[in-house]
Coordinates of C-alpha atoms in Angstrom, one line a residue:
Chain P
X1 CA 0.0 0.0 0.0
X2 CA 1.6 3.4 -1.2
X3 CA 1.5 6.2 1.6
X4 CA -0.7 8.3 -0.1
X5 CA -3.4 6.1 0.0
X6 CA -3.1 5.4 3.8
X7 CA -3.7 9.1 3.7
X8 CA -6.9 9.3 2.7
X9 CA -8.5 5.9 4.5
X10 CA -10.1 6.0 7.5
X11 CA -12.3 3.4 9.7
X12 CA -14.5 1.2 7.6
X13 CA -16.8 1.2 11.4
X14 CA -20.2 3.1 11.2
X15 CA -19.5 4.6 14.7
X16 CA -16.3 6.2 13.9
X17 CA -17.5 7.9 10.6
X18 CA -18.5 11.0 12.6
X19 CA -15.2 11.1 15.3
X20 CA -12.4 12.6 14.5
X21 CA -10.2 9.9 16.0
X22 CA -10.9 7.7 13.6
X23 CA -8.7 9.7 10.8
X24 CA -5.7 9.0 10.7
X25 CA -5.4 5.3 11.2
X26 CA -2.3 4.2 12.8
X27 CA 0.7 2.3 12.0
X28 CA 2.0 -0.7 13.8
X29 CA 4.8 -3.0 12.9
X30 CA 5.0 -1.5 9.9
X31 CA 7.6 -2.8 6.9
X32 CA 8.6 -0.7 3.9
X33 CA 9.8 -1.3 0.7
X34 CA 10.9 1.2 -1.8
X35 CA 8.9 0.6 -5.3
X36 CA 10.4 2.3 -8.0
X37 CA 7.7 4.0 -10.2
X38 CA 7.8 7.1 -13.4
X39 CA 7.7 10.2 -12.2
X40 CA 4.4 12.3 -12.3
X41 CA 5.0 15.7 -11.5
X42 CA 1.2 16.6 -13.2
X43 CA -0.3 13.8 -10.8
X44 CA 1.4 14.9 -7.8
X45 CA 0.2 18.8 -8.4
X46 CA -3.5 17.5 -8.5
X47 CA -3.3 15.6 -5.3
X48 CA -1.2 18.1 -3.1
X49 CA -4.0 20.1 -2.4
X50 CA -6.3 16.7 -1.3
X51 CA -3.6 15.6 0.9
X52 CA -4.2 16.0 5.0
X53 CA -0.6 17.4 5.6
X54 CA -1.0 17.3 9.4
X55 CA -2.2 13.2 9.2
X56 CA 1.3 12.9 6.8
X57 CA 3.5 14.2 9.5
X58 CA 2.3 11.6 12.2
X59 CA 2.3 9.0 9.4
X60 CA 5.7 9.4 8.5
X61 CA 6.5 10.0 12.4
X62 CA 5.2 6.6 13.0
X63 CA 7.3 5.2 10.6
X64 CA 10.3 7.1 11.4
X65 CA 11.0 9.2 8.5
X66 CA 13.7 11.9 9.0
X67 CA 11.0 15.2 9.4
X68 CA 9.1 16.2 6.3
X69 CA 8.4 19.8 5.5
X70 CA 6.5 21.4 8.0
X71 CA 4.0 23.3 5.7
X72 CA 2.3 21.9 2.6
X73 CA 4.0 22.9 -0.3
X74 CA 1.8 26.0 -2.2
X75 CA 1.5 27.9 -5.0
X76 CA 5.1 28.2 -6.4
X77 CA 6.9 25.4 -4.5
X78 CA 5.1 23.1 -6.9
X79 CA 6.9 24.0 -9.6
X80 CA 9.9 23.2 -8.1
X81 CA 11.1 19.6 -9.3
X82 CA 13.5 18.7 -5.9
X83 CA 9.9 19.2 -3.9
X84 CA 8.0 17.7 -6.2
X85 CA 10.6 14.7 -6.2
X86 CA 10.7 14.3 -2.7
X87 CA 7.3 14.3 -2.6
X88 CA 6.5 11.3 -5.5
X89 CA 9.4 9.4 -3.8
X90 CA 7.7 9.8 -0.2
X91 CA 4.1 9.2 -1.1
X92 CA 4.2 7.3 -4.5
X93 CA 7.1 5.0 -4.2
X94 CA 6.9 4.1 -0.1
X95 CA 5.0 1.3 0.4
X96 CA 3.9 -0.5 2.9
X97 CA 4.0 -4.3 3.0
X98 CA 3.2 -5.7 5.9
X99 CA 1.9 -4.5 9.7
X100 CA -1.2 -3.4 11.0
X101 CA -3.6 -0.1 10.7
X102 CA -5.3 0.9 13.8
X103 CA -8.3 3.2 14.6
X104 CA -7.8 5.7 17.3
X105 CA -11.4 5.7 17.8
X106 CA -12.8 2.5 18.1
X107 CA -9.3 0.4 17.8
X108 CA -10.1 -1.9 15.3
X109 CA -7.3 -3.4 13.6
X110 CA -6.8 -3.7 10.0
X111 CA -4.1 -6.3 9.1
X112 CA -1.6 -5.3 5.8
X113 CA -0.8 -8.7 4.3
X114 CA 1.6 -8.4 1.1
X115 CA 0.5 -4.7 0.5
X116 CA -3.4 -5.7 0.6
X117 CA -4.9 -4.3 3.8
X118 CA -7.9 -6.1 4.9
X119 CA -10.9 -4.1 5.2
X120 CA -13.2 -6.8 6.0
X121 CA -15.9 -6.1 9.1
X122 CA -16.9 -8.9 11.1
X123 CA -21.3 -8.3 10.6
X124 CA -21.7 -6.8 13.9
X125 CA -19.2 -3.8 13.4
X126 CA -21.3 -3.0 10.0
Chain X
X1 CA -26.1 -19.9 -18.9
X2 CA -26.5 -19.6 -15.4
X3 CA -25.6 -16.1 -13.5
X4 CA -22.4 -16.4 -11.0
X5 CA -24.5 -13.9 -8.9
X6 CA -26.9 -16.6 -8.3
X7 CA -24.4 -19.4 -7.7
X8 CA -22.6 -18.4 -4.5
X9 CA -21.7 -14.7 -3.3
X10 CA -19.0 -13.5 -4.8
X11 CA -15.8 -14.2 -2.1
X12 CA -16.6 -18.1 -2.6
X13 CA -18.0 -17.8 -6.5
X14 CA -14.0 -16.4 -7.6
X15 CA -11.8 -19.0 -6.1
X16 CA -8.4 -19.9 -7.5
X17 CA -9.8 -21.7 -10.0
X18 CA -12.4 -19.1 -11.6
X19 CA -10.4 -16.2 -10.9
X20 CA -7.5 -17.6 -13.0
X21 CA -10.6 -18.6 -15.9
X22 CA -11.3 -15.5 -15.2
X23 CA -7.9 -13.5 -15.6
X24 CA -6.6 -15.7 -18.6
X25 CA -9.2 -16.4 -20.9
X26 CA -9.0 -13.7 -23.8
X27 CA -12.7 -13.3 -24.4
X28 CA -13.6 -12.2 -21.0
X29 CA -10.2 -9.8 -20.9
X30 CA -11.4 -8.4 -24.4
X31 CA -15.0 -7.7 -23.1
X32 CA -14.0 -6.1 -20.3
X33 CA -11.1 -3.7 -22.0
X34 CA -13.7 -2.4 -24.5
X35 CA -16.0 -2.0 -21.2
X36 CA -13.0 -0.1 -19.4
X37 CA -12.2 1.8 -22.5
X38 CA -16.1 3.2 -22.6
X39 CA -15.9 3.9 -19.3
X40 CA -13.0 6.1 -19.7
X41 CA -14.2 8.1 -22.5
X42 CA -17.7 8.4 -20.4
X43 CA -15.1 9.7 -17.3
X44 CA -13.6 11.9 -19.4
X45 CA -10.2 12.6 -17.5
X46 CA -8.0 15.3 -18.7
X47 CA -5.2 14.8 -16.4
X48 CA -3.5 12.5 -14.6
X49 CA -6.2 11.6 -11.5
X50 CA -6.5 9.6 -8.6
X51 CA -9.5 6.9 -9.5
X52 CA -11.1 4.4 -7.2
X53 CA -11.7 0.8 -9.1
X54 CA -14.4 -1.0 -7.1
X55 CA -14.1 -4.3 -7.8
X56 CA -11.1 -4.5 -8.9
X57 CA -10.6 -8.0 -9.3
X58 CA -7.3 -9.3 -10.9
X59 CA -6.4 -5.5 -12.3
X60 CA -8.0 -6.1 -15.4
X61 CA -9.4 -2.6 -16.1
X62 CA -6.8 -1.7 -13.9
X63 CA -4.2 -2.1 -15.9
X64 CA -5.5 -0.2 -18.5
X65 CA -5.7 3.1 -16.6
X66 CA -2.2 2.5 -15.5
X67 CA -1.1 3.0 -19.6
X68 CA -3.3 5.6 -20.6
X69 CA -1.2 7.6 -22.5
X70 CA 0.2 11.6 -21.4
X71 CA -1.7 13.0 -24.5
X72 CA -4.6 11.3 -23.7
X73 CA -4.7 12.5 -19.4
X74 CA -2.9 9.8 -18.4
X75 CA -1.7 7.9 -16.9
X76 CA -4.1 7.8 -13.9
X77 CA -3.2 5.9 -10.1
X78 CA -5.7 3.8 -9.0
X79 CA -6.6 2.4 -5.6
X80 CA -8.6 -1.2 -6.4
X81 CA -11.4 -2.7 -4.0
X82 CA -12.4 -6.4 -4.0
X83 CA -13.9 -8.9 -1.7
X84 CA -12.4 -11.9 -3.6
X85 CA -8.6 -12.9 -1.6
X86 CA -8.2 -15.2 -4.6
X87 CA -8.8 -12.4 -7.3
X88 CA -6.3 -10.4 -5.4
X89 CA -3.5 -12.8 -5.5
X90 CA -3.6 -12.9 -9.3
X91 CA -3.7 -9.8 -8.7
X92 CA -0.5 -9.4 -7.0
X93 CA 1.1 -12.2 -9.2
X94 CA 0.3 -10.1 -12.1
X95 CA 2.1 -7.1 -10.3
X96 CA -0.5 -4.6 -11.6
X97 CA 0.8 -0.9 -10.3
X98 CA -2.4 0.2 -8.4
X99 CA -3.0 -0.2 -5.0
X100 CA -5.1 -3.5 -3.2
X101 CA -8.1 -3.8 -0.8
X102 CA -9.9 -6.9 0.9
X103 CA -13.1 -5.0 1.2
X104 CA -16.8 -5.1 0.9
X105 CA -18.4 -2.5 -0.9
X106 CA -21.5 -3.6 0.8
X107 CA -20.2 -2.4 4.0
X108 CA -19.2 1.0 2.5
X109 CA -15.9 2.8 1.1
X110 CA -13.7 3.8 4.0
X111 CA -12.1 7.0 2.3
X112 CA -12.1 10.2 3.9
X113 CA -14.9 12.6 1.7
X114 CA -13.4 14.6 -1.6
X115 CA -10.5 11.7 -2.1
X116 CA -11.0 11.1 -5.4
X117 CA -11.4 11.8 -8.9
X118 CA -13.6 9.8 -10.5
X119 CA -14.8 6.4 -9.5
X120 CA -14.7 3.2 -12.3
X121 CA -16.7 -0.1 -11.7
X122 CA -16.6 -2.8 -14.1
X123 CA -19.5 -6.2 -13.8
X124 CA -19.3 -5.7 -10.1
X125 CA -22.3 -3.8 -8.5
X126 CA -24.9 -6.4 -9.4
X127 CA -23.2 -8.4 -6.8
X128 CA -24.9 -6.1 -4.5
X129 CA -28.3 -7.4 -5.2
X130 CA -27.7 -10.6 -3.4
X131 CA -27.9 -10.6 0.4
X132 CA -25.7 -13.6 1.9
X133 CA -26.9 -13.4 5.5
X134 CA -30.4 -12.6 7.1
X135 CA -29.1 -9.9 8.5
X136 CA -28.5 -7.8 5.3
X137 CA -30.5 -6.6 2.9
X138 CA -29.8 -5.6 -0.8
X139 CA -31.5 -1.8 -0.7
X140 CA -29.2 -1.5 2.8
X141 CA -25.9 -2.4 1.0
X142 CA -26.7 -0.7 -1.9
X143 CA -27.6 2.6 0.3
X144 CA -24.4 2.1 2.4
X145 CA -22.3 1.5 -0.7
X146 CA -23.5 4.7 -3.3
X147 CA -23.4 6.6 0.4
X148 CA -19.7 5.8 0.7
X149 CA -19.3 6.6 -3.2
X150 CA -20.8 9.7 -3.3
X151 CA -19.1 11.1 -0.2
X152 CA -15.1 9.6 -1.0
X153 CA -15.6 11.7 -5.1
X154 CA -14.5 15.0 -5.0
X155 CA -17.5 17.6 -6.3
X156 CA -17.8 17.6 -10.0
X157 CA -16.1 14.2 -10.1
X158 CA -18.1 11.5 -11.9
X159 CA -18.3 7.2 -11.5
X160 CA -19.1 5.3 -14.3
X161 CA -20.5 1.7 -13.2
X162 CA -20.8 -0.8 -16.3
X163 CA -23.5 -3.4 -14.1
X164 CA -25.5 -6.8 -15.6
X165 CA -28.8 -6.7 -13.7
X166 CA -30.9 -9.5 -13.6
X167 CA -33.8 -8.0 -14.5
X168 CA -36.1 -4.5 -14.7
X169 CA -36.8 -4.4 -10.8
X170 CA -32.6 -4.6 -10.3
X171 CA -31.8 -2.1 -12.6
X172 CA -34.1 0.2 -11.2
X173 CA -33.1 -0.5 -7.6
X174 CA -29.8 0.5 -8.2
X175 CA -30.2 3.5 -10.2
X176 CA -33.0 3.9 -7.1
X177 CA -30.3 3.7 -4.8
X178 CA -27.8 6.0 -6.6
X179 CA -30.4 8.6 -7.0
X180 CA -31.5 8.4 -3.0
X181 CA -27.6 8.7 -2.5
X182 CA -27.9 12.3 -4.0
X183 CA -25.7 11.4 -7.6
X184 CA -27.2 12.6 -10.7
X185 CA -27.5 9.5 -12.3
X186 CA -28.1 8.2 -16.2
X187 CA -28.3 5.1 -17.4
X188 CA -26.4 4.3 -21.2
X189 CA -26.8 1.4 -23.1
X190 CA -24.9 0.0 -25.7
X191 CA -26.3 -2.2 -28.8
X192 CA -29.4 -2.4 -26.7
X193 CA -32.1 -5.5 -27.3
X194 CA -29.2 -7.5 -28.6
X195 CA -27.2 -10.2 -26.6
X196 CA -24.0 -7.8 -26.1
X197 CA -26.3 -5.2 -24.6
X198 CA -24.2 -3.7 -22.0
X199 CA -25.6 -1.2 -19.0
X200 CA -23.2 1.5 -17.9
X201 CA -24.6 3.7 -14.5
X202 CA -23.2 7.3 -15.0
X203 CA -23.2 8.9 -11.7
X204 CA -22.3 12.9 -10.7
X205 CA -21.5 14.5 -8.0
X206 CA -22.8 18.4 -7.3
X207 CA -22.7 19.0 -10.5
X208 CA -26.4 20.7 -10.7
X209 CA -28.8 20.9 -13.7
X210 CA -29.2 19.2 -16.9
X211 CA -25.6 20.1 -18.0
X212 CA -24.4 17.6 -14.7
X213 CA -26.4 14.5 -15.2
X214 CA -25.5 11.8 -18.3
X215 CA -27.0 14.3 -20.4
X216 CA -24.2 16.6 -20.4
X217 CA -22.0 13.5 -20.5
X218 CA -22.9 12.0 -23.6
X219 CA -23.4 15.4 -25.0
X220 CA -21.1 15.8 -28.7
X221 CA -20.9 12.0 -28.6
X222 CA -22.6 11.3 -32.1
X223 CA -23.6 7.6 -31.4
X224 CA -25.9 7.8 -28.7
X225 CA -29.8 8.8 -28.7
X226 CA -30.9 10.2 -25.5
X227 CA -34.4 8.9 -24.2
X228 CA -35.3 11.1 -21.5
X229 CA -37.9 9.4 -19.3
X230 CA -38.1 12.2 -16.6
X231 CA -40.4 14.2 -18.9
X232 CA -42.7 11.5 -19.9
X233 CA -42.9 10.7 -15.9
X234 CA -43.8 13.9 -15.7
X235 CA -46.9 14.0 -18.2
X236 CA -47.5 10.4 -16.6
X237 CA -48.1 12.0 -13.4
X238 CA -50.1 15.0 -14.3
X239 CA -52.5 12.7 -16.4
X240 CA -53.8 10.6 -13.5
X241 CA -55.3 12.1 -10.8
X242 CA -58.8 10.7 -10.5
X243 CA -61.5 13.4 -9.2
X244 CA -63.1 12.6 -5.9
X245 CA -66.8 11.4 -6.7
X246 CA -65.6 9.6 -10.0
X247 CA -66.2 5.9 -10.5
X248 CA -62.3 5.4 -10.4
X249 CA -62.0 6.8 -7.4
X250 CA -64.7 4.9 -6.1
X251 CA -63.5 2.0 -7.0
X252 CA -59.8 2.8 -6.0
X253 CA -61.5 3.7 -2.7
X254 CA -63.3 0.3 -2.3
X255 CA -60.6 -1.3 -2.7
X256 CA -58.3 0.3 -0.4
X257 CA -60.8 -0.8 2.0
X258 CA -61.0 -4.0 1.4
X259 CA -57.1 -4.1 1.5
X260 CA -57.9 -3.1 5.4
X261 CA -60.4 -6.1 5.9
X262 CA -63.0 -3.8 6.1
X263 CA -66.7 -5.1 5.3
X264 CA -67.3 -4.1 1.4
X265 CA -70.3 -3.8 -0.9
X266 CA -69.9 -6.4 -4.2
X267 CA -69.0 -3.9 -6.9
X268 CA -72.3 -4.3 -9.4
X269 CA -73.2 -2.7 -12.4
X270 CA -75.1 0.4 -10.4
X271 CA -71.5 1.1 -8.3
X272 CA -70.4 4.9 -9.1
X273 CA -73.0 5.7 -11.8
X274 CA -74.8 8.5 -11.1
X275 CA -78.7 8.7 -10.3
X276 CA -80.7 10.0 -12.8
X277 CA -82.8 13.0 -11.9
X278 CA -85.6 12.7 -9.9
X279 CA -87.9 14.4 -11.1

């Protein structure tokens, strides 16, 4: 699972839809792999403004990336390609293989098996 | 030919064994790349975008989004939802680019609201018709799934569903549901009345108007005849409204009380004519 799209998941459970807990899940046990992929700097200007830049900094706190940029990048700093590269190499090409995702709400656990995270709910948590 | 949908639900129905039929035989890959290709010319994407693929299965239609070409928008990052493990692991064999989830669409999309572009489902949403436990229902999946949808596409983003409903009463249910869910929603078929006839469901979000619904959509394209059935409902409903007094509403009456168990004259030839003068 690439980093941006643990970004913009949050708990599958009906109760946690309206608490704001339950975004961003957490990382457990988390292990990365580095995927190479081409280089989209017309993708990554559409999504930069969708992106929660506060959840990103925990995220990549809980994985214990070196500190990202403290502000999301606006305006003009998207054109630059060294920010624009850093970015597509810390949201496109980080993945996360296996671990767990947690719910600060409700603390459900979603396992991450092979890069598939399991978003299965047992029927009573529907 | 039997439907899957009414074999087993769909987790069990794709096991190793069907989802590799499935993945490798080249008449079902064909169908569903000219299915994947009208989709994306329904979606209309005109730069590279973030797309949700509900059910995904093996990457299939996937795939093809990953190699739309720059001069064409592309190419477009997908994030794939399935409940079939086994349809995954091809999946992941196949090493298809987009990202995987083990999920339910029954149970909802578990994206925060506004995260994506445009939403693509290939044969998948008919699944939802079928209720595998008692405590389930098809309208309350359907309402939790188009729910989900609506709120994880960003405004002015569209979803183009290609379905195969059983019959009249599914279609409508979804499209029903889709509607309730607050899309604008159009249904457009190709090579109708023939074997090959294929449904696609294309949804909007906010977009307001005639311009927003599949109207606007199809708009320019030069093979498609639009039958608007909103006006002719329209005319429908104006047309019948029987007047108090009037046989039919007599009789409507009647029976509506009969319905209740109530105690109810035999209807004869005198009931609802009028009495001729008396004097």
């Amino acid at each position: 699972m690439k980093l941006i799209t643990a970004n913009f998941l949050t708990c599958a459970v009906k109760g946690c839809k309206a608490s704001p807990a339950s975004f961003p899940l957490h990382f457990r046990d988390a292990e990365l792999e580095l995927q190479e992929l081409d280089f989209q700097p017309d993708f990554i200007r559409n999504i930069v403004p969708r992106i929660d830049w506060h959840a990103l900094q925990i995220m990549a706190n809980e994985l214990g990336f070196p500190k990202i940029l403290d502000k999301k990048p606006e305006g003009d700093e998207l054109k630059d390609e060294q920010i624009l590269k850093e970015l597509h190499r810390l949201l496109l090409e980080t993945h996360i293989n296996e671990g767990k995702l947690t719910c600060g709400n409700c603390g459900h656990e979603y396992l991450i098996k092979e890069g598939i995270a399991n978003f299965l709910l047992p029927s009573h948590l529907v | 030919m039997s439907r899957p949908e009414d074999v087993l639900p769909p987790d069990l129905f794709y096991d190793d064994n069907e989802s590799r039929k499935y993945t490798t035989s080249s008449r079902i890959r064909n169908i569903q790349s000219d299915m994947t290709n009208r989709a994306l010319e329904l979606l209309d994407l005109r730069s590279p975008s973030l797309v949700l693929d509900i059910g995904c299965g093996s990457g299939l239609s996937g795939e093809i989004l990953s190699a739309v070409p720059p001069e064409h928008g592309g190419p477009h990052t997908w994030i794939g939802m399935d409940i079939s493990p086994s349809m995954l692991d091809i999946a992941l064999q196949r090493d298809v680019e987009g990202d995987l989830f083990l999920a339910d669409i029954g149970q909802g999309v578990p994206f925060r609201p506004g995260t994506f572009d445009a939403a693509i489902s290939i044969s998948a949403i008919q699944w939802l018709c079928n209720a595998e436990t008692s405590d389930v229902s098809p309208e309350g999946r359907l309402r939790r799934f188009f729910e989900g949808l609506y709120a994880s596409l960003r405004r002015g983003g569209r979803a183009v569903c290609q379905f195969y409903p059983k019959n009249d009463a599914q279609r409508n249910m979804i499209s029903g549901a889709a509607i309730k869910a607050g899309f604008g929603a159009g249904i457009l078929e190709d090579d109708p009345g023939t074997k090959n006839s294929k449904l696609y469901l294309v949804l909007t979000v906010g977009g307001g108007g005639l311009q927003g619904d599949i109207t606007g959509v199809v708009n320019g394209m030069d093979d498609v005849n639009i039958l608007d059935a909103r006006r002719k409902a329209m005319e429908h409903g104006k047309m019948q409204l029987p007047r108090k007094g009037d046989k039919a509403w007599i009789m409507r009456k009647k029976e509506q009380m009969e319905r209740k168990g109530k105690v109810v004259k035999q209807n004869s030839r005198y009931t609802g004519r009028k009495r001729r003068p008396a004097f």
